[in-house]
Amino acid sequence: MFLLDVLGKMEPPTSSRLNSRKRRKDGSGPNGATELDGIPSKMSRRSLGLREPAPFSDEVEIDYSKPYIRVTYEEAMRGTPVDRPVRVYADGIFDLFHSGHARALMQAKNLFPNTYLIVGVCSDELTHNFKGFTVMNENERYDAVQHCRYVDEVVRNAPWTLTPEFLAEHRIDFVAHDDIPYSSAGSDDVYKHIKEAGMFAPTQRTEGISTSDIITRIVRDYDVYARRNLQRGYTAKELNVSFINEKKYHLQERVDKVKKRVKDVEEKSKEFVQKVEEKSIDLIQKWEEKSREFIGNFLEMFGPEGALKHMLKEGKGRMLQAISPKQSPSSSPTHDRSPSPSFRWPFSTKTPPSSPANRSRNESAVTYDISEDEED
């Protein structure tokens, strides 16, 4: 009741009117955004978050001489003057700062048209007492949140449970966090009194990513990351690895290298075989094309009706025509051939040998002469 009297009653914001940027695993838009995600109207940012890290709260001067009157939800949604932004507070551990953290802060920044986002980061002492050991120390977590583009101011050593004094000191209008009850420090929900006061503005958690999930991956694949860091030059002492495990990791690294080489050789062999097969198929196709062309040319030349047969026929006809005598016409008159004159061998008294026909003529001539001599 004391908190209600101090802060005054405000209407709780309806979650349906908030800018929900919950990422879904099957989201089709960029960065997991869906069609149902609304984008509020944009205004020029007056903070230094876009070019410089967000300042710490103890580095920001606040004019406490002016009374601070908190705005209602309706006034915040309608839009406030530029010099009077709606002051929204979001707190957390922000260990291993990841996209889930950034999306939650983005939702808080976009709750209203004119929002000044204050982010509280709990110290190591509080976190180790109420939640557990962190991977990053508080200074690293402060620095990570400072460099988030949606943050306008960072509160170091933020309280685990928000008190009226803290809310009044930082002049907070609304507190942004996911709507899941956060049980801690002996309470079922540390934001219960904020919800009852009408100052709670719910955001949506990003599925599939959290600090616990990241730590689980590292623990599950511890051997892989230990070998990775040993290979990068970290010592076994720095990694808290025993001598035996160190030698085991080095041996596994060598075995993996051999496996990788064998795999590379297999892949190269497969590529070589594939290239040989492609080339052999290409050669076979070319051979088939050339063989078809050769067979076609052969049949065209030496086939039953090929060019060679026609050439032989034509040549045969020409040869027969060349060697056969020409027949004289039947109507031409015949002429008796005159006997060729006898030929005498020079420097010889003997007559040259005669042919049988000449010899018979000579014998008949001799016989005739003898008979004439007898009658005389």
PDB file of C-alpha atoms in Angstrom, residues 140-244:
ATOM      1  CA  GLU A 140      32.245  -6.559 -18.660  1.00  0.00           C
ATOM      2  CA  ARG A 141      28.464  -6.748 -18.359  1.00  0.00           C
ATOM      3  CA  TYR A 142      28.185  -3.002 -17.789  1.00  0.00           C
ATOM      4  CA  ASP A 143      30.278  -2.363 -20.871  1.00  0.00           C
ATOM      5  CA  ALA A 144      28.238  -4.767 -23.006  1.00  0.00           C
ATOM      6  CA  VAL A 145      24.963  -3.039 -22.118  1.00  0.00           C
ATOM      7  CA  GLN A 146      26.493   0.386 -22.654  1.00  0.00           C
ATOM      8  CA  HIS A 147      27.160  -0.467 -26.279  1.00  0.00           C
ATOM      9  CA  CYS A 148      23.619  -1.603 -27.080  1.00  0.00           C
ATOM     10  CA  ARG A 149      22.082   0.925 -29.470  1.00  0.00           C
ATOM     11  CA  TYR A 150      18.703   0.997 -27.701  1.00  0.00           C
ATOM     12  CA  VAL A 151      20.098   1.993 -24.289  1.00  0.00           C
ATOM     13  CA  ASP A 152      20.107   5.635 -23.175  1.00  0.00           C
ATOM     14  CA  GLU A 153      21.450   5.216 -19.642  1.00  0.00           C
ATOM     15  CA  VAL A 154      22.975   2.417 -17.544  1.00  0.00           C
ATOM     16  CA  VAL A 155      22.548   1.956 -13.799  1.00  0.00           C
ATOM     17  CA  ARG A 156      25.431   0.106 -12.196  1.00  0.00           C
ATOM     18  CA  ASN A 157      24.866  -2.081  -9.148  1.00  0.00           C
ATOM     19  CA  ALA A 158      21.120  -2.112  -9.738  1.00  0.00           C
ATOM     20  CA  PRO A 159      18.936  -3.414  -6.878  1.00  0.00           C
ATOM     21  CA  TRP A 160      17.559  -6.945  -7.054  1.00  0.00           C
ATOM     22  CA  THR A 161      14.122  -5.736  -5.932  1.00  0.00           C
ATOM     23  CA  LEU A 162      12.895  -2.300  -6.971  1.00  0.00           C
ATOM     24  CA  THR A 163      12.042   0.060  -4.128  1.00  0.00           C
ATOM     25  CA  PRO A 164       9.956   3.252  -4.187  1.00  0.00           C
ATOM     26  CA  GLU A 165      13.075   5.260  -3.392  1.00  0.00           C
ATOM     27  CA  PHE A 166      14.920   3.858  -6.374  1.00  0.00           C
ATOM     28  CA  LEU A 167      11.964   4.516  -8.691  1.00  0.00           C
ATOM     29  CA  ALA A 168      11.626   8.058  -7.429  1.00  0.00           C
ATOM     30  CA  GLU A 169      15.375   8.732  -7.637  1.00  0.00           C
ATOM     31  CA  HIS A 170      15.530   7.786 -11.317  1.00  0.00           C
ATOM     32  CA  ARG A 171      12.055   9.186 -12.043  1.00  0.00           C
ATOM     33  CA  ILE A 172      10.878   5.969 -13.669  1.00  0.00           C
ATOM     34  CA  ASP A 173       7.474   5.865 -15.354  1.00  0.00           C
ATOM     35  CA  PHE A 174       7.295   2.179 -16.358  1.00  0.00           C
ATOM     36  CA  VAL A 175       9.255  -1.018 -15.773  1.00  0.00           C
ATOM     37  CA  ALA A 176       9.731  -3.372 -18.741  1.00  0.00           C
ATOM     38  CA  HIS A 177      10.291  -7.111 -18.372  1.00  0.00           C
ATOM     39  CA  ASP A 178       8.819 -10.351 -19.660  1.00  0.00           C
ATOM     40  CA  ASP A 179       5.527 -11.295 -18.038  1.00  0.00           C
ATOM     41  CA  ILE A 180       6.722 -14.658 -16.665  1.00  0.00           C
ATOM     42  CA  PRO A 181       6.742 -14.561 -12.822  1.00  0.00           C
ATOM     43  CA  TYR A 182      10.348 -14.186 -11.636  1.00  0.00           C
ATOM     44  CA  SER A 183      10.680 -16.033  -8.349  1.00  0.00           C
ATOM     45  CA  SER A 184      13.725 -15.002  -6.345  1.00  0.00           C
ATOM     46  CA  ALA A 185      14.846 -13.574  -3.022  1.00  0.00           C
ATOM     47  CA  GLY A 186      12.005 -15.316  -1.148  1.00  0.00           C
ATOM     48  CA  SER A 187       9.327 -13.916  -3.467  1.00  0.00           C
ATOM     49  CA  ASP A 188       7.122 -15.676  -5.994  1.00  0.00           C
ATOM     50  CA  ASP A 189       7.483 -12.695  -8.320  1.00  0.00           C
ATOM     51  CA  VAL A 190       9.890  -9.804  -7.701  1.00  0.00           C
ATOM     52  CA  TYR A 191       7.795  -7.620 -10.041  1.00  0.00           C
ATOM     53  CA  LYS A 192       4.496  -8.319  -8.329  1.00  0.00           C
ATOM     54  CA  HIS A 193       4.283  -4.921  -6.581  1.00  0.00           C
ATOM     55  CA  ILE A 194       5.213  -3.173  -9.865  1.00  0.00           C
ATOM     56  CA  LYS A 195       2.365  -4.949 -11.644  1.00  0.00           C
ATOM     57  CA  GLU A 196      -0.055  -4.028  -8.899  1.00  0.00           C
ATOM     58  CA  ALA A 197       0.993  -0.390  -9.186  1.00  0.00           C
ATOM     59  CA  GLY A 198       0.208  -0.376 -12.923  1.00  0.00           C
ATOM     60  CA  MET A 199       3.796   0.388 -13.875  1.00  0.00           C
ATOM     61  CA  PHE A 200       4.638  -2.923 -15.513  1.00  0.00           C
ATOM     62  CA  ALA A 201       5.066  -3.048 -19.296  1.00  0.00           C
ATOM     63  CA  PRO A 202       5.518  -6.655 -20.473  1.00  0.00           C
ATOM     64  CA  THR A 203       7.908  -7.681 -23.218  1.00  0.00           C
ATOM     65  CA  GLN A 204       8.338 -11.001 -24.981  1.00  0.00           C
ATOM     66  CA  ARG A 205      11.210 -13.425 -24.523  1.00  0.00           C
ATOM     67  CA  THR A 206      13.163 -14.557 -27.570  1.00  0.00           C
ATOM     68  CA  GLU A 207      12.828 -18.283 -28.099  1.00  0.00           C
ATOM     69  CA  GLY A 208      15.864 -20.456 -28.650  1.00  0.00           C
ATOM     70  CA  ILE A 209      18.474 -18.154 -27.106  1.00  0.00           C
ATOM     71  CA  SER A 210      19.456 -17.497 -23.498  1.00  0.00           C
ATOM     72  CA  THR A 211      22.576 -17.351 -21.371  1.00  0.00           C
ATOM     73  CA  SER A 212      21.773 -20.767 -19.912  1.00  0.00           C
ATOM     74  CA  ASP A 213      21.422 -22.229 -23.409  1.00  0.00           C
ATOM     75  CA  ILE A 214      24.829 -20.874 -24.422  1.00  0.00           C
ATOM     76  CA  ILE A 215      26.488 -22.263 -21.291  1.00  0.00           C
ATOM     77  CA  THR A 216      24.790 -25.614 -21.929  1.00  0.00           C
ATOM     78  CA  ARG A 217      26.281 -25.764 -25.419  1.00  0.00           C
ATOM     79  CA  ILE A 218      29.758 -25.063 -24.056  1.00  0.00           C
ATOM     80  CA  VAL A 219      29.453 -27.677 -21.313  1.00  0.00           C
ATOM     81  CA  ARG A 220      28.043 -30.244 -23.724  1.00  0.00           C
ATOM     82  CA  ASP A 221      30.892 -29.745 -26.201  1.00  0.00           C
ATOM     83  CA  TYR A 222      33.558 -29.071 -23.591  1.00  0.00           C
ATOM     84  CA  ASP A 223      36.164 -31.331 -25.213  1.00  0.00           C
ATOM     85  CA  VAL A 224      35.753 -29.589 -28.555  1.00  0.00           C
ATOM     86  CA  TYR A 225      36.264 -26.129 -27.088  1.00  0.00           C
ATOM     87  CA  ALA A 226      39.153 -27.282 -24.867  1.00  0.00           C
ATOM     88  CA  ARG A 227      40.948 -28.695 -27.908  1.00  0.00           C
ATOM     89  CA  ARG A 228      40.128 -25.535 -29.846  1.00  0.00           C
ATOM     90  CA  ASN A 229      41.729 -23.286 -27.225  1.00  0.00           C
ATOM     91  CA  LEU A 230      44.737 -25.557 -26.811  1.00  0.00           C
ATOM     92  CA  GLN A 231      45.273 -25.294 -30.533  1.00  0.00           C
ATOM     93  CA  ARG A 232      45.012 -21.505 -30.304  1.00  0.00           C
ATOM     94  CA  GLY A 233      47.870 -21.334 -27.808  1.00  0.00           C
ATOM     95  CA  TYR A 234      46.175 -21.511 -24.400  1.00  0.00           C
ATOM     96  CA  THR A 235      47.975 -23.638 -21.835  1.00  0.00           C
ATOM     97  CA  ALA A 236      46.478 -26.584 -20.031  1.00  0.00           C
ATOM     98  CA  LYS A 237      46.850 -24.686 -16.764  1.00  0.00           C
ATOM     99  CA  GLU A 238      44.808 -21.767 -18.097  1.00  0.00           C
ATOM    100  CA  LEU A 239      42.088 -24.182 -19.203  1.00  0.00           C
ATOM    101  CA  ASN A 240      42.263 -26.176 -15.965  1.00  0.00           C
ATOM    102  CA  VAL A 241      43.004 -29.320 -17.978  1.00  0.00           C
ATOM    103  CA  SER A 242      45.021 -32.181 -16.486  1.00  0.00           C
ATOM    104  CA  PHE A 243      48.218 -33.486 -18.050  1.00  0.00           C
ATOM    105  CA  ILE A 244      46.549 -36.699 -19.221  1.00  0.00           C
TER     106      ILE A 244
END
